[in-house]
Amino acid sequence: MRAAWFAQNFSEGPLAEELRRSGELVFPAGDVREPFVDVRDIADVVVAALTSGDRYAGQVVEVSGPRLLSFGDAVAQAAAAAGRALTYRSVPVPAYGEMLARSGVPAEEAEFLVELFGTLLDGRNSSLSHGVRQVLGREPRDFACFAREAAAAGAWDRP
């Protein structure tokens, strides 16, 4: 199973906390477009593949969302769903590392994230795959649907 960025990165964890707290996501993704995939689709594909006998044995199944979005596009959709001003500000990877260090992230972890994001956010994932359709026979969930559900659950409510 291969997947790129999860839609839930915007509703859970550090990125979501930053959006919720400050209304702004500061991140080094630039304008790169990603096929954000809903983790529920990943889970559904894994369960189907594991329960289908040997049908997917030895195969790599790549899953993605149905369209490419920049981080700015994703934050804009979250804002629309939440009815709240949320913004995205891109920063260079080294500046992001400095920001992490200033916020108390241990140096080794900050260095790892700088290296990871410097490589991972180079556009290598800017393509769609058809694993969800291949395994489940349906289209993957769209980010806008995810954003509406996450907003209804309070993902981006002010603390």
PDB file of N, CA and C in Angstrom, residues 69-140:
ATOM      1  N   LEU A  69      -4.364  18.958  -5.172  1.00  0.00           N
ATOM      2  CA  LEU A  69      -4.585  20.241  -4.498  1.00  0.00           C
ATOM      3  C   LEU A  69      -3.268  20.715  -3.901  1.00  0.00           C
ATOM      4  N   SER A  70      -3.063  22.011  -3.913  1.00  0.00           N
ATOM      5  CA  SER A  70      -1.937  22.569  -3.170  1.00  0.00           C
ATOM      6  C   SER A  70      -2.348  22.633  -1.697  1.00  0.00           C
ATOM      7  N   PHE A  71      -1.385  22.839  -0.816  1.00  0.00           N
ATOM      8  CA  PHE A  71      -1.713  23.015   0.590  1.00  0.00           C
ATOM      9  C   PHE A  71      -2.597  24.246   0.759  1.00  0.00           C
ATOM     10  N   GLY A  72      -2.345  25.277  -0.038  1.00  0.00           N
ATOM     11  CA  GLY A  72      -3.193  26.469   0.012  1.00  0.00           C
ATOM     12  C   GLY A  72      -4.623  26.166  -0.388  1.00  0.00           C
ATOM     13  N   ASP A  73      -4.794  25.338  -1.433  1.00  0.00           N
ATOM     14  CA  ASP A  73      -6.146  24.929  -1.852  1.00  0.00           C
ATOM     15  C   ASP A  73      -6.839  24.165  -0.725  1.00  0.00           C
ATOM     16  N   ALA A  74      -6.098  23.248  -0.094  1.00  0.00           N
ATOM     17  CA  ALA A  74      -6.680  22.434   0.974  1.00  0.00           C
ATOM     18  C   ALA A  74      -7.102  23.312   2.153  1.00  0.00           C
ATOM     19  N   VAL A  75      -6.256  24.249   2.540  1.00  0.00           N
ATOM     20  CA  VAL A  75      -6.606  25.138   3.654  1.00  0.00           C
ATOM     21  C   VAL A  75      -7.807  26.011   3.275  1.00  0.00           C
ATOM     22  N   ALA A  76      -7.871  26.464   2.041  1.00  0.00           N
ATOM     23  CA  ALA A  76      -9.020  27.260   1.599  1.00  0.00           C
ATOM     24  C   ALA A  76     -10.312  26.444   1.682  1.00  0.00           C
ATOM     25  N   GLN A  77     -10.243  25.166   1.329  1.00  0.00           N
ATOM     26  CA  GLN A  77     -11.441  24.327   1.438  1.00  0.00           C
ATOM     27  C   GLN A  77     -11.812  24.082   2.895  1.00  0.00           C
ATOM     28  N   ALA A  78     -10.821  23.918   3.749  1.00  0.00           N
ATOM     29  CA  ALA A  78     -11.098  23.779   5.179  1.00  0.00           C
ATOM     30  C   ALA A  78     -11.759  25.049   5.708  1.00  0.00           C
ATOM     31  N   ALA A  79     -11.255  26.203   5.299  1.00  0.00           N
ATOM     32  CA  ALA A  79     -11.822  27.485   5.744  1.00  0.00           C
ATOM     33  C   ALA A  79     -13.275  27.625   5.298  1.00  0.00           C
ATOM     34  N   ALA A  80     -13.534  27.275   4.045  1.00  0.00           N
ATOM     35  CA  ALA A  80     -14.907  27.369   3.534  1.00  0.00           C
ATOM     36  C   ALA A  80     -15.835  26.447   4.321  1.00  0.00           C
ATOM     37  N   ALA A  81     -15.374  25.249   4.602  1.00  0.00           N
ATOM     38  CA  ALA A  81     -16.202  24.296   5.338  1.00  0.00           C
ATOM     39  C   ALA A  81     -16.407  24.738   6.787  1.00  0.00           C
ATOM     40  N   ALA A  82     -15.362  25.319   7.378  1.00  0.00           N
ATOM     41  CA  ALA A  82     -15.433  25.726   8.785  1.00  0.00           C
ATOM     42  C   ALA A  82     -16.130  27.062   8.974  1.00  0.00           C
ATOM     43  N   GLY A  83     -16.269  27.834   7.891  1.00  0.00           N
ATOM     44  CA  GLY A  83     -16.845  29.166   8.029  1.00  0.00           C
ATOM     45  C   GLY A  83     -15.956  30.076   8.842  1.00  0.00           C
ATOM     46  N   ARG A  84     -14.665  29.878   8.709  1.00  0.00           N
ATOM     47  CA  ARG A  84     -13.683  30.617   9.502  1.00  0.00           C
ATOM     48  C   ARG A  84     -12.499  30.976   8.612  1.00  0.00           C
ATOM     49  N   ALA A  85     -11.897  32.116   8.844  1.00  0.00           N
ATOM     50  CA  ALA A  85     -10.714  32.508   8.093  1.00  0.00           C
ATOM     51  C   ALA A  85      -9.544  31.614   8.496  1.00  0.00           C
ATOM     52  N   LEU A  86      -9.063  30.817   7.549  1.00  0.00           N
ATOM     53  CA  LEU A  86      -7.875  29.992   7.723  1.00  0.00           C
ATOM     54  C   LEU A  86      -6.989  30.270   6.522  1.00  0.00           C
ATOM     55  N   THR A  87      -5.692  30.423   6.755  1.00  0.00           N
ATOM     56  CA  THR A  87      -4.790  30.754   5.654  1.00  0.00           C
ATOM     57  C   THR A  87      -3.588  29.830   5.647  1.00  0.00           C
ATOM     58  N   TYR A  88      -2.936  29.798   4.498  1.00  0.00           N
ATOM     59  CA  TYR A  88      -1.715  29.028   4.321  1.00  0.00           C
ATOM     60  C   TYR A  88      -0.603  29.999   3.939  1.00  0.00           C
ATOM     61  N   ARG A  89       0.541  29.858   4.600  1.00  0.00           N
ATOM     62  CA  ARG A  89       1.715  30.661   4.251  1.00  0.00           C
ATOM     63  C   ARG A  89       2.884  29.724   4.049  1.00  0.00           C
ATOM     64  N   SER A  90       3.407  29.734   2.845  1.00  0.00           N
ATOM     65  CA  SER A  90       4.553  28.898   2.534  1.00  0.00           C
ATOM     66  C   SER A  90       5.831  29.582   2.987  1.00  0.00           C
ATOM     67  N   VAL A  91       6.742  28.782   3.522  1.00  0.00           N
ATOM     68  CA  VAL A  91       8.065  29.269   3.911  1.00  0.00           C
ATOM     69  C   VAL A  91       9.098  28.324   3.306  1.00  0.00           C
ATOM     70  N   PRO A  92      10.306  28.810   3.047  1.00  0.00           N
ATOM     71  CA  PRO A  92      11.368  27.910   2.577  1.00  0.00           C
ATOM     72  C   PRO A  92      11.667  26.837   3.633  1.00  0.00           C
ATOM     73  N   VAL A  93      12.108  25.683   3.178  1.00  0.00           N
ATOM     74  CA  VAL A  93      12.376  24.577   4.088  1.00  0.00           C
ATOM     75  C   VAL A  93      13.347  24.965   5.205  1.00  0.00           C
ATOM     76  N   PRO A  94      14.481  25.641   4.918  1.00  0.00           N
ATOM     77  CA  PRO A  94      15.384  26.011   6.032  1.00  0.00           C
ATOM     78  C   PRO A  94      14.708  26.916   7.065  1.00  0.00           C
ATOM     79  N   ALA A  95      13.877  27.852   6.607  1.00  0.00           N
ATOM     80  CA  ALA A  95      13.165  28.728   7.540  1.00  0.00           C
ATOM     81  C   ALA A  95      12.187  27.931   8.396  1.00  0.00           C
ATOM     82  N   TYR A  96      11.588  26.908   7.804  1.00  0.00           N
ATOM     83  CA  TYR A  96      10.684  26.046   8.566  1.00  0.00           C
ATOM     84  C   TYR A  96      11.468  25.324   9.668  1.00  0.00           C
ATOM     85  N   GLY A  97      12.654  24.848   9.336  1.00  0.00           N
ATOM     86  CA  GLY A  97      13.507  24.198  10.329  1.00  0.00           C
ATOM     87  C   GLY A  97      13.848  25.133  11.474  1.00  0.00           C
ATOM     88  N   GLU A  98      14.159  26.383  11.154  1.00  0.00           N
ATOM     89  CA  GLU A  98      14.453  27.376  12.190  1.00  0.00           C
ATOM     90  C   GLU A  98      13.230  27.625  13.060  1.00  0.00           C
ATOM     91  N   MET A  99      12.069  27.680  12.430  1.00  0.00           N
ATOM     92  CA  MET A  99      10.820  27.882  13.156  1.00  0.00           C
ATOM     93  C   MET A  99      10.576  26.717  14.123  1.00  0.00           C
ATOM     94  N   LEU A 100      10.832  25.491  13.656  1.00  0.00           N
ATOM     95  CA  LEU A 100      10.671  24.320  14.525  1.00  0.00           C
ATOM     96  C   LEU A 100      11.607  24.406  15.727  1.00  0.00           C
ATOM     97  N   ALA A 101      12.864  24.757  15.469  1.00  0.00           N
ATOM     98  CA  ALA A 101      13.852  24.857  16.551  1.00  0.00           C
ATOM     99  C   ALA A 101      13.429  25.905  17.577  1.00  0.00           C
ATOM    100  N   ARG A 102      12.940  27.066  17.101  1.00  0.00           N
ATOM    101  CA  ARG A 102      12.499  28.123  18.020  1.00  0.00           C
ATOM    102  C   ARG A 102      11.299  27.692  18.854  1.00  0.00           C
ATOM    103  N   SER A 103      10.490  26.781  18.296  1.00  0.00           N
ATOM    104  CA  SER A 103       9.298  26.353  19.034  1.00  0.00           C
ATOM    105  C   SER A 103       9.585  25.175  19.969  1.00  0.00           C
ATOM    106  N   GLY A 104      10.859  24.785  20.067  1.00  0.00           N
ATOM    107  CA  GLY A 104      11.233  23.765  21.028  1.00  0.00           C
ATOM    108  C   GLY A 104      11.343  22.345  20.485  1.00  0.00           C
ATOM    109  N   VAL A 105      11.206  22.174  19.175  1.00  0.00           N
ATOM    110  CA  VAL A 105      11.379  20.836  18.601  1.00  0.00           C
ATOM    111  C   VAL A 105      12.854  20.469  18.741  1.00  0.00           C
ATOM    112  N   PRO A 106      13.143  19.271  19.252  1.00  0.00           N
ATOM    113  CA  PRO A 106      14.548  18.864  19.405  1.00  0.00           C
ATOM    114  C   PRO A 106      15.299  18.948  18.072  1.00  0.00           C
ATOM    115  N   ALA A 107      16.569  19.338  18.131  1.00  0.00           N
ATOM    116  CA  ALA A 107      17.373  19.579  16.933  1.00  0.00           C
ATOM    117  C   ALA A 107      17.377  18.386  15.987  1.00  0.00           C
ATOM    118  N   GLU A 108      17.522  17.195  16.525  1.00  0.00           N
ATOM    119  CA  GLU A 108      17.569  15.995  15.669  1.00  0.00           C
ATOM    120  C   GLU A 108      16.248  15.806  14.910  1.00  0.00           C
ATOM    121  N   GLU A 109      15.131  16.027  15.581  1.00  0.00           N
ATOM    122  CA  GLU A 109      13.826  15.900  14.931  1.00  0.00           C
ATOM    123  C   GLU A 109      13.633  16.994  13.884  1.00  0.00           C
ATOM    124  N   ALA A 110      14.017  18.224  14.215  1.00  0.00           N
ATOM    125  CA  ALA A 110      13.894  19.330  13.255  1.00  0.00           C
ATOM    126  C   ALA A 110      14.737  19.065  12.014  1.00  0.00           C
ATOM    127  N   GLU A 111      15.942  18.563  12.207  1.00  0.00           N
ATOM    128  CA  GLU A 111      16.808  18.234  11.066  1.00  0.00           C
ATOM    129  C   GLU A 111      16.178  17.157  10.198  1.00  0.00           C
ATOM    130  N   PHE A 112      15.601  16.140  10.839  1.00  0.00           N
ATOM    131  CA  PHE A 112      14.929  15.075  10.103  1.00  0.00           C
ATOM    132  C   PHE A 112      13.780  15.641   9.268  1.00  0.00           C
ATOM    133  N   LEU A 113      12.952  16.492   9.873  1.00  0.00           N
ATOM    134  CA  LEU A 113      11.803  17.059   9.159  1.00  0.00           C
ATOM    135  C   LEU A 113      12.245  17.960   8.015  1.00  0.00           C
ATOM    136  N   VAL A 114      13.301  18.734   8.211  1.00  0.00           N
ATOM    137  CA  VAL A 114      13.828  19.584   7.138  1.00  0.00           C
ATOM    138  C   VAL A 114      14.263  18.716   5.958  1.00  0.00           C
ATOM    139  N   GLU A 115      14.987  17.654   6.257  1.00  0.00           N
ATOM    140  CA  GLU A 115      15.430  16.752   5.183  1.00  0.00           C
ATOM    141  C   GLU A 115      14.244  16.071   4.512  1.00  0.00           C
ATOM    142  N   LEU A 116      13.304  15.594   5.312  1.00  0.00           N
ATOM    143  CA  LEU A 116      12.125  14.911   4.782  1.00  0.00           C
ATOM    144  C   LEU A 116      11.314  15.825   3.879  1.00  0.00           C
ATOM    145  N   PHE A 117      10.956  17.009   4.383  1.00  0.00           N
ATOM    146  CA  PHE A 117      10.110  17.906   3.604  1.00  0.00           C
ATOM    147  C   PHE A 117      10.852  18.482   2.407  1.00  0.00           C
ATOM    148  N   GLY A 118      12.161  18.670   2.548  1.00  0.00           N
ATOM    149  CA  GLY A 118      12.959  19.146   1.417  1.00  0.00           C
ATOM    150  C   GLY A 118      12.938  18.176   0.258  1.00  0.00           C
ATOM    151  N   THR A 119      12.798  16.906   0.563  1.00  0.00           N
ATOM    152  CA  THR A 119      12.746  15.869  -0.468  1.00  0.00           C
ATOM    153  C   THR A 119      11.318  15.566  -0.883  1.00  0.00           C
ATOM    154  N   LEU A 120      10.458  15.331   0.084  1.00  0.00           N
ATOM    155  CA  LEU A 120       9.103  14.862  -0.168  1.00  0.00           C
ATOM    156  C   LEU A 120       8.240  15.885  -0.902  1.00  0.00           C
ATOM    157  N   LEU A 121       8.497  17.158  -0.671  1.00  0.00           N
ATOM    158  CA  LEU A 121       7.648  18.200  -1.261  1.00  0.00           C
ATOM    159  C   LEU A 121       8.257  18.758  -2.548  1.00  0.00           C
ATOM    160  N   ASP A 122       8.858  17.887  -3.328  1.00  0.00           N
ATOM    161  CA  ASP A 122       9.489  18.307  -4.591  1.00  0.00           C
ATOM    162  C   ASP A 122       8.602  18.053  -5.796  1.00  0.00           C
ATOM    163  N   GLY A 123       7.360  17.659  -5.575  1.00  0.00           N
ATOM    164  CA  GLY A 123       6.438  17.384  -6.678  1.00  0.00           C
ATOM    165  C   GLY A 123       6.360  15.924  -7.069  1.00  0.00           C
ATOM    166  N   ARG A 124       7.128  15.076  -6.412  1.00  0.00           N
ATOM    167  CA  ARG A 124       7.149  13.647  -6.766  1.00  0.00           C
ATOM    168  C   ARG A 124       5.788  12.978  -6.618  1.00  0.00           C
ATOM    169  N   ASN A 125       4.922  13.516  -5.773  1.00  0.00           N
ATOM    170  CA  ASN A 125       3.594  12.917  -5.557  1.00  0.00           C
ATOM    171  C   ASN A 125       2.489  13.614  -6.336  1.00  0.00           C
ATOM    172  N   SER A 126       2.856  14.487  -7.247  1.00  0.00           N
ATOM    173  CA  SER A 126       1.855  15.271  -7.983  1.00  0.00           C
ATOM    174  C   SER A 126       1.238  14.479  -9.126  1.00  0.00           C
ATOM    175  N   SER A 127       0.661  13.350  -8.771  1.00  0.00           N
ATOM    176  CA  SER A 127      -0.064  12.555  -9.763  1.00  0.00           C
ATOM    177  C   SER A 127      -1.137  11.759  -9.038  1.00  0.00           C
ATOM    178  N   LEU A 128      -2.126  11.352  -9.797  1.00  0.00           N
ATOM    179  CA  LEU A 128      -3.231  10.586  -9.238  1.00  0.00           C
ATOM    180  C   LEU A 128      -3.009   9.107  -9.500  1.00  0.00           C
ATOM    181  N   SER A 129      -3.524   8.277  -8.616  1.00  0.00           N
ATOM    182  CA  SER A 129      -3.483   6.830  -8.816  1.00  0.00           C
ATOM    183  C   SER A 129      -4.915   6.306  -8.760  1.00  0.00           C
ATOM    184  N   HIS A 130      -5.068   5.054  -9.091  1.00  0.00           N
ATOM    185  CA  HIS A 130      -6.417   4.496  -9.196  1.00  0.00           C
ATOM    186  C   HIS A 130      -6.632   3.290  -8.288  1.00  0.00           C
ATOM    187  N   GLY A 131      -5.834   3.188  -7.233  1.00  0.00           N
ATOM    188  CA  GLY A 131      -5.934   2.044  -6.333  1.00  0.00           C
ATOM    189  C   GLY A 131      -7.272   1.917  -5.642  1.00  0.00           C
ATOM    190  N   VAL A 132      -7.879   3.027  -5.243  1.00  0.00           N
ATOM    191  CA  VAL A 132      -9.182   2.957  -4.582  1.00  0.00           C
ATOM    192  C   VAL A 132     -10.209   2.367  -5.544  1.00  0.00           C
ATOM    193  N   ARG A 133     -10.241   2.882  -6.762  1.00  0.00           N
ATOM    194  CA  ARG A 133     -11.185   2.372  -7.758  1.00  0.00           C
ATOM    195  C   ARG A 133     -10.885   0.911  -8.101  1.00  0.00           C
ATOM    196  N   GLN A 134      -9.598   0.591  -8.242  1.00  0.00           N
ATOM    197  CA  GLN A 134      -9.177  -0.764  -8.597  1.00  0.00           C
ATOM    198  C   GLN A 134      -9.634  -1.781  -7.554  1.00  0.00           C
ATOM    199  N   VAL A 135      -9.443  -1.471  -6.290  1.00  0.00           N
ATOM    200  CA  VAL A 135      -9.736  -2.435  -5.228  1.00  0.00           C
ATOM    201  C   VAL A 135     -11.190  -2.360  -4.767  1.00  0.00           C
ATOM    202  N   LEU A 136     -11.740  -1.157  -4.662  1.00  0.00           N
ATOM    203  CA  LEU A 136     -13.079  -0.998  -4.085  1.00  0.00           C
ATOM    204  C   LEU A 136     -14.185  -0.809  -5.113  1.00  0.00           C
ATOM    205  N   GLY A 137     -13.811  -0.492  -6.351  1.00  0.00           N
ATOM    206  CA  GLY A 137     -14.828  -0.280  -7.378  1.00  0.00           C
ATOM    207  C   GLY A 137     -15.589   1.018  -7.223  1.00  0.00           C
ATOM    208  N   ARG A 138     -14.992   1.964  -6.540  1.00  0.00           N
ATOM    209  CA  ARG A 138     -15.616   3.286  -6.368  1.00  0.00           C
ATOM    210  C   ARG A 138     -14.528   4.341  -6.387  1.00  0.00           C
ATOM    211  N   GLU A 139     -14.956   5.586  -6.512  1.00  0.00           N
ATOM    212  CA  GLU A 139     -14.014   6.699  -6.496  1.00  0.00           C
ATOM    213  C   GLU A 139     -13.585   7.004  -5.060  1.00  0.00           C
ATOM    214  N   PRO A 140     -12.391   7.549  -4.883  1.00  0.00           N
ATOM    215  CA  PRO A 140     -11.976   7.951  -3.536  1.00  0.00           C
ATOM    216  C   PRO A 140     -12.777   9.157  -3.059  1.00  0.00           C
TER     217      PRO A 140
END
